[in-house]
Tab-separated table of C-alpha atoms in Angstrom:
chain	number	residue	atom	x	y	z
A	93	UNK	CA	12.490	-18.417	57.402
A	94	UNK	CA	11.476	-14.639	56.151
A	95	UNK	CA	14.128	-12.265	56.738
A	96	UNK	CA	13.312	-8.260	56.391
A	97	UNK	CA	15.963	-6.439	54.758
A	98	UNK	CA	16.148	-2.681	53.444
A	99	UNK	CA	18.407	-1.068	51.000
A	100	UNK	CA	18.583	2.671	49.593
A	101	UNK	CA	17.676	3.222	45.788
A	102	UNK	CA	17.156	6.342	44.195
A	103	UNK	CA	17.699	8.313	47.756
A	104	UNK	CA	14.551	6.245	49.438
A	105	UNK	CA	14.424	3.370	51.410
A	106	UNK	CA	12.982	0.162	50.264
A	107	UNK	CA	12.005	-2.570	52.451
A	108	UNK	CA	11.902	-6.130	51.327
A	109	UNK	CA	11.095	-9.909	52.606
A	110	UNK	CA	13.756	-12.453	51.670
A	111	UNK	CA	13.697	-15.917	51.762
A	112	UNK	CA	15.437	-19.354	50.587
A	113	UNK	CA	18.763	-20.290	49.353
A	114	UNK	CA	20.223	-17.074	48.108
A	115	UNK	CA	22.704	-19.128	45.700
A	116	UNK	CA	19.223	-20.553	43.999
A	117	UNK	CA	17.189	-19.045	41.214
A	118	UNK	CA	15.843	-15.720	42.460
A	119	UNK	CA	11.903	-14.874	42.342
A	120	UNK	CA	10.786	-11.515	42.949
A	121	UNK	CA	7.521	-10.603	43.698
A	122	UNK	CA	5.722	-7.504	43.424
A	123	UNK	CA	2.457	-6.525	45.398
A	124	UNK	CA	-0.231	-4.198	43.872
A	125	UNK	CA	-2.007	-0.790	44.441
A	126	UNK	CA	-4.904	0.282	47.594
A	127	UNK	CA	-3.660	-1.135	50.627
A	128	UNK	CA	-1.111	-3.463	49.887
A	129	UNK	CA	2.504	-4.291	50.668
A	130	UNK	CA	4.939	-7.603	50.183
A	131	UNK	CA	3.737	-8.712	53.491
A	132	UNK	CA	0.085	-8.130	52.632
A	133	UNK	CA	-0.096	-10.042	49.380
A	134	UNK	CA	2.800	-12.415	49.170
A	135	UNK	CA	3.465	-14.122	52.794
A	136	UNK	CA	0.945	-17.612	51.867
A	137	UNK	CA	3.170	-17.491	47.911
A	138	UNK	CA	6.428	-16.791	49.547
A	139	UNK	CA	6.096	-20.191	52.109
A	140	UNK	CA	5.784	-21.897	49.040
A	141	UNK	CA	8.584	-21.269	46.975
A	142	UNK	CA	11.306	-20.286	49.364
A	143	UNK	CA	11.849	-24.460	49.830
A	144	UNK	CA	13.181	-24.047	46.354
A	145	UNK	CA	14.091	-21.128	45.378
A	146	UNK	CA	15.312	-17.730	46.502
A	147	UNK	CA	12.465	-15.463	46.925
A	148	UNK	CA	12.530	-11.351	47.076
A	149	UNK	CA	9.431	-9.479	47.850
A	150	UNK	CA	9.733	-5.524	47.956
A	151	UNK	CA	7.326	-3.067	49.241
A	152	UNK	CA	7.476	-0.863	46.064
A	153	UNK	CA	7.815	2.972	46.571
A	154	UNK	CA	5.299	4.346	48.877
A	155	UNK	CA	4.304	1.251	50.664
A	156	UNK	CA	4.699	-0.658	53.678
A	157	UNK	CA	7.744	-0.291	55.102
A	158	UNK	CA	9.637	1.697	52.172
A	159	UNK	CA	10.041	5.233	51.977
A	160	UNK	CA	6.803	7.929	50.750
A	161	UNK	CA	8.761	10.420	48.666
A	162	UNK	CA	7.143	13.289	47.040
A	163	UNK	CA	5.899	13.244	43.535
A	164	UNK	CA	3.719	11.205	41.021
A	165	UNK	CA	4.087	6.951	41.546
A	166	UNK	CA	3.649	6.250	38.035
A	167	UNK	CA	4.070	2.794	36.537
A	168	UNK	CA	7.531	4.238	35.095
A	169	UNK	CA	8.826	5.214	38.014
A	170	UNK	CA	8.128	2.371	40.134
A	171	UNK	CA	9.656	-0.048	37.436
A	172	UNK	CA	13.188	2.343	37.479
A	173	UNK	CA	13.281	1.902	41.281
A	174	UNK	CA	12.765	-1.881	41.437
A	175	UNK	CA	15.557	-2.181	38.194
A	176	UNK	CA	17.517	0.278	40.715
A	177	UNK	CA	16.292	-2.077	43.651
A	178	UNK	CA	17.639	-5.718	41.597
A	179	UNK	CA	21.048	-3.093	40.531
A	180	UNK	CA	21.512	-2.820	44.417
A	181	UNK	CA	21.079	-6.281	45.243
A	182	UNK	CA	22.983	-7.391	42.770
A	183	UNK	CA	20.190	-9.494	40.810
A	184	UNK	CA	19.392	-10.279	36.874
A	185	UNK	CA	18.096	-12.823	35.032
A	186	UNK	CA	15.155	-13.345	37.704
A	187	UNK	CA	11.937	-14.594	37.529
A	188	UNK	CA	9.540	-11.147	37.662
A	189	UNK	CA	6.092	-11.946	39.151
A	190	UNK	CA	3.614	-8.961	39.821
A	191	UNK	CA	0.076	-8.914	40.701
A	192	UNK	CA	-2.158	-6.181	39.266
A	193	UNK	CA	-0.280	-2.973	39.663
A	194	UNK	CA	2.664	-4.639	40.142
A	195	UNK	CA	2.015	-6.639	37.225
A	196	UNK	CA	1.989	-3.509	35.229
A	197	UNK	CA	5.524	-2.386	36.885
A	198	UNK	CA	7.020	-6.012	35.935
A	199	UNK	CA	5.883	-5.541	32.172
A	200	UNK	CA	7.192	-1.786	32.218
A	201	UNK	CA	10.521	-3.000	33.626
A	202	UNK	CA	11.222	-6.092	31.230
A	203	UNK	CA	10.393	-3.813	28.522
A	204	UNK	CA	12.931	-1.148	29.923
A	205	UNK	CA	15.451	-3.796	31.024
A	206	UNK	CA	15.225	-7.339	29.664
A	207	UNK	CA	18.438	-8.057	30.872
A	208	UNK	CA	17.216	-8.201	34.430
A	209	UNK	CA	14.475	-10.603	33.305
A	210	UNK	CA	14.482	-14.345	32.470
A	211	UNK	CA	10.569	-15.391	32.956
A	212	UNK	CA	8.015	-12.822	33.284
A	213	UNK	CA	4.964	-13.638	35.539
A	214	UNK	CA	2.113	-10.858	34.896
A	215	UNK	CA	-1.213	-12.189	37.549
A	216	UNK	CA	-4.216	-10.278	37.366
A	217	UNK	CA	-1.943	-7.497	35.481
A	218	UNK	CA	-2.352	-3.789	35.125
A	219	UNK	CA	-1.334	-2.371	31.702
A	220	UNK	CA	-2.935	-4.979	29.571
A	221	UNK	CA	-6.205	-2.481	28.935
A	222	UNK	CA	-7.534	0.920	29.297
A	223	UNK	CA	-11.209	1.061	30.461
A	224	UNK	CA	-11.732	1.900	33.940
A	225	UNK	CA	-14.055	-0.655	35.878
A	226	UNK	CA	-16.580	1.894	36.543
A	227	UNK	CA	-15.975	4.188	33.828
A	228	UNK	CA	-16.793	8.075	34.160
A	229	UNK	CA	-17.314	7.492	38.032
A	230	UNK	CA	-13.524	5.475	38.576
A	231	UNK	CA	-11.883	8.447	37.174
A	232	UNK	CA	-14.118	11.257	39.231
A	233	UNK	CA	-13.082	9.471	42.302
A	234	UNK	CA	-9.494	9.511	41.121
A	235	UNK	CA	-9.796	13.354	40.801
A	236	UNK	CA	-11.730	14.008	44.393
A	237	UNK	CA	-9.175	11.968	46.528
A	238	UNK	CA	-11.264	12.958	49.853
A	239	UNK	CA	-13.060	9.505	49.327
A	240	UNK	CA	-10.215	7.443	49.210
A	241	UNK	CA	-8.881	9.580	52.705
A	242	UNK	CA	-12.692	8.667	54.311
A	243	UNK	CA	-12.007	4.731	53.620
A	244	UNK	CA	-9.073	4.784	54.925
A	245	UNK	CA	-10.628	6.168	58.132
A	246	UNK	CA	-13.322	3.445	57.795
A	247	UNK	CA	-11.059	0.757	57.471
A	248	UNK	CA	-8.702	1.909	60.690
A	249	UNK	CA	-12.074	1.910	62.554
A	250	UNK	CA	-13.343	-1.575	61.919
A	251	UNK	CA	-11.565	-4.962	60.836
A	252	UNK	CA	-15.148	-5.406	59.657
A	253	UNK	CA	-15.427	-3.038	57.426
A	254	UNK	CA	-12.161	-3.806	55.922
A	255	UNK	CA	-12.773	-7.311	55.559
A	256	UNK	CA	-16.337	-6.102	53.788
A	257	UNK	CA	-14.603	-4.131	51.101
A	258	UNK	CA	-12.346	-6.812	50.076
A	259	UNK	CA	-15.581	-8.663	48.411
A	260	UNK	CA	-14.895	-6.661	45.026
A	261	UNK	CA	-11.345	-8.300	44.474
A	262	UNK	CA	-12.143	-11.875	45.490
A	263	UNK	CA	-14.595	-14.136	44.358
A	264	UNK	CA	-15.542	-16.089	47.583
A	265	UNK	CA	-15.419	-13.892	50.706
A	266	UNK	CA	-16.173	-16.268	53.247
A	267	UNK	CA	-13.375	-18.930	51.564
A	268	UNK	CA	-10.343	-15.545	52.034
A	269	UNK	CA	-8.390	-16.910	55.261
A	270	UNK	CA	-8.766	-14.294	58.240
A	271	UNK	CA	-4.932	-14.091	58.221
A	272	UNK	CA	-5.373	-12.076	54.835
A	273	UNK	CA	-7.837	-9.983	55.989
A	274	UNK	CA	-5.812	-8.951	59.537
A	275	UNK	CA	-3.218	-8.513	57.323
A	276	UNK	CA	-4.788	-5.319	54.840
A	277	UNK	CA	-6.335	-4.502	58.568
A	278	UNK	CA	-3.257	-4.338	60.013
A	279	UNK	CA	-1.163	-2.540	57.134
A	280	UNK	CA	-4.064	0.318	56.776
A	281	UNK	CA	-3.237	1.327	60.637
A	282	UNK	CA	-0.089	2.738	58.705
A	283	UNK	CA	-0.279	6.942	58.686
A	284	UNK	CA	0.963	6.547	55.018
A	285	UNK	CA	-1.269	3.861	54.096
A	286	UNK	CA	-3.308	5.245	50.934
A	287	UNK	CA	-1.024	7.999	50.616
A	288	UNK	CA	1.101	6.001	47.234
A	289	UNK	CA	-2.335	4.899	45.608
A	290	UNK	CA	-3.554	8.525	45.774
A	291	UNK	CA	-0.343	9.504	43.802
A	292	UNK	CA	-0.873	6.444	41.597
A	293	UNK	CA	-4.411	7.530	40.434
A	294	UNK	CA	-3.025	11.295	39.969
A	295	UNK	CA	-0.498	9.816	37.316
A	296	UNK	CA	-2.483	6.866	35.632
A	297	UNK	CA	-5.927	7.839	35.899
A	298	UNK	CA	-7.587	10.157	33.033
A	299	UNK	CA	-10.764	10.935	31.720
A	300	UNK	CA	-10.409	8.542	28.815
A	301	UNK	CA	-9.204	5.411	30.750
A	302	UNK	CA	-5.837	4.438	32.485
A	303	UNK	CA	-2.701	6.264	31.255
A	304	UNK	CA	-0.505	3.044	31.000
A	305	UNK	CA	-1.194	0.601	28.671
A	306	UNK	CA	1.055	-1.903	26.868
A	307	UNK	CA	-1.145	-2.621	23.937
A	308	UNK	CA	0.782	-1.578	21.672
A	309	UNK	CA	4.493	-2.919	22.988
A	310	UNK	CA	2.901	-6.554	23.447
A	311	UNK	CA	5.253	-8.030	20.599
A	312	UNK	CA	8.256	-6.099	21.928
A	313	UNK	CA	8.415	-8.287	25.175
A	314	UNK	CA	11.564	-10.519	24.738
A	315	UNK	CA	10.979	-13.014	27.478
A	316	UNK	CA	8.875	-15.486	27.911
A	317	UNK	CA	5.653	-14.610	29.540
A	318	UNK	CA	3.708	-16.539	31.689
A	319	UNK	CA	-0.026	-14.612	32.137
A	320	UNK	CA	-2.121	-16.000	35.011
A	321	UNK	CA	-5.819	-14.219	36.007
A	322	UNK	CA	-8.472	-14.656	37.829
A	323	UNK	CA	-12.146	-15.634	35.991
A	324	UNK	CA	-14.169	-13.212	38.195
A	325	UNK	CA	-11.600	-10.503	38.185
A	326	UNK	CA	-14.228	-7.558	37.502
A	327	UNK	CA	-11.189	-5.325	38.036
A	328	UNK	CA	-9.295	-6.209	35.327
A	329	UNK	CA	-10.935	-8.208	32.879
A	330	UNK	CA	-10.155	-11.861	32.044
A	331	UNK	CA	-10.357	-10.962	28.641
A	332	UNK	CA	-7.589	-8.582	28.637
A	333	UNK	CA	-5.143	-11.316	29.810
A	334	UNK	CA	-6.479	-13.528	26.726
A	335	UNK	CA	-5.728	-10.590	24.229
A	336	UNK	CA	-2.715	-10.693	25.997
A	337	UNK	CA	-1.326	-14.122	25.431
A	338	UNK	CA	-2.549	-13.536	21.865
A	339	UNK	CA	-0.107	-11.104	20.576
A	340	UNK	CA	3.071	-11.556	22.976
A	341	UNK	CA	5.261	-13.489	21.113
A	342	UNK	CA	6.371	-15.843	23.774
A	343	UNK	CA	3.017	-16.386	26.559
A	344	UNK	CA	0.627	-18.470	27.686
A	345	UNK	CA	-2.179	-17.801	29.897
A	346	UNK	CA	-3.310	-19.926	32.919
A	347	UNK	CA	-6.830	-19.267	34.439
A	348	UNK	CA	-7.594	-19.597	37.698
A	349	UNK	CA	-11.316	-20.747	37.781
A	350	UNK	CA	-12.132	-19.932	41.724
A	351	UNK	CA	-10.683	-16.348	42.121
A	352	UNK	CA	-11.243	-12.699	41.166
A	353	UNK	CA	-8.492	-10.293	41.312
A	354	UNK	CA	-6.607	-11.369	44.293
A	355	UNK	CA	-5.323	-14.853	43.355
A	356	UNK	CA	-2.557	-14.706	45.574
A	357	UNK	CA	-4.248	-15.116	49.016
A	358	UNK	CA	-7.183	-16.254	47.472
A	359	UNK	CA	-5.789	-19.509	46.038
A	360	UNK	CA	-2.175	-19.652	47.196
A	361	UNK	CA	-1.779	-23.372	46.111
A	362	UNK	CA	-2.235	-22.617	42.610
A	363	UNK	CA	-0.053	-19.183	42.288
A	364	UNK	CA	2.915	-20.910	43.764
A	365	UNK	CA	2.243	-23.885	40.919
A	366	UNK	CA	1.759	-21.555	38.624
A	367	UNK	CA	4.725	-19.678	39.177
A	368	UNK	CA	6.840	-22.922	39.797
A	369	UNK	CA	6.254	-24.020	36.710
A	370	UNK	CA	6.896	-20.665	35.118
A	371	UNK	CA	10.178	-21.081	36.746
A	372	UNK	CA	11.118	-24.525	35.624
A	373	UNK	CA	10.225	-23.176	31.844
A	374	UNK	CA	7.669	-25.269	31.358
């Protein structure tokens, strides 16, 4: 059974899912960037491991149900409130999974805070390059947020439409479960929804590509790292993740062959594998 459960870090309040036996090895996952939230992303994942494990799922700063404080939602920031958000619960040694944005918050936060981190699970990660997916164009419509505000509008107006514009971060749209897609249908009715990825783009999108990158902290991670991505991820390319595995001292890279960037919903099955066996240190 999924339990919600909020707790104040940093003066905001975060919202999270919770699940399993608390007294097991804890799994946290983190969602990513657009329209997203733990309930979004994670809910398919989350059945899956709670039989065995304790699983936490926050909705990072500006999302779902947690607080929209003022100011830039950089990748820093976010991974000081979810260190602040394990601090409060009373977690360490957990096993760190993040998908795309949130992958980039996992790797900022066991760089900050290995302590808090025994396995880290980056899928589909942010941080692992710098070119934009659309170059010159990705960081114009960073700068003129008034397009992101007119999606948003089109996506409250039509389940439709919304379930359209998820065919650039899967592979097969007709094979994405309708749950998934009344899920990003019914988390945009939010009035905040957009409002953290705006304030995301301000503080990681520049002219010359995104602001945070790890490439050159890869052989500082001190944890074992367990890279998954998705083939047809045109977001972030596959190739990044590869580069990846390459140079961190202690990863490996599993591909998942029949997804883009949203492995998670798109092939559940495999995630929760994946991350099992990330888990179980193999």
């Amino acid at each position: 059974m999924v339990a919600d459960g909020t707790v104040a870090v940093d003066g905001s309040t975060i919202h999270y899912l919770e699940a399993g036996d608390d007294a097991a090895q804890t799994v946290v996952l983190l969602h990513g960037g657009i329209i997203d939230a733990a309930g979004v992303t994670w809910p398919p994942v989350i059945d899956r491991l709670a039989t065995d494990y304790h699983v936490v799922a926050p909705d990072l700063l500006g999302y779902g149900e947690s607080d929209v404080p003022p100011g830039p939602y950089s990748i820093g920031r976010h991974a000081t409130v979810v260190g602040d958000f394990l601090d409060e619960l009373g977690l360490d040694g957990v096993t760190l999974v993040g998908h795309s944005m949130g992958g980039g918050v996992a790797i900022q936060l066991a760089l900050d805070r290995p302590s808090l981190v025994e396995t880290l699970v980056p899928i589909d990660a942010y941080g692992l390059g710098t070119d934009l997916p659309n170059g010159r164009l990705s960081y114009l419509l960073a700068q003129v947020q008034v397009f992101n505000r007119v999606a948003i509008a089109l996506f409250r107006h039509s389940r439709r439409f919304t379930r359209a514009s998820l065919d650039g971060i899967v592979h097969d749209l007709d094979a994405l479960p309708a749950d998934a897609v009344d899920a990003v249908y019914e988390e945009v009715q939010r009035p905040t929804a957009g409002a953290a990825f705006r304030r995301f783009r301000e503080a990681e999108v520049t002219s010359s590509g995104y602001r945070t990158t790890f490439l050159d902290r890869f052989e500082e991670v001190a944890v074992p790292v367990r890279l998954a991505h998705g083939v047809h991820d045109d977001l972030f390319p596959l190739a990044w993740a590869q580069r990846a595995a390459d140079r961190i001292p202690d990863a490996s890279l599993c591909v998942f062959e029949d997804c883009a960037h949203w492995a998670p919903r798109e092939n559940p099955d495999a995630v929760a594998e994946h991350v099992l066996s990330a888990v179980d240190g193999q």
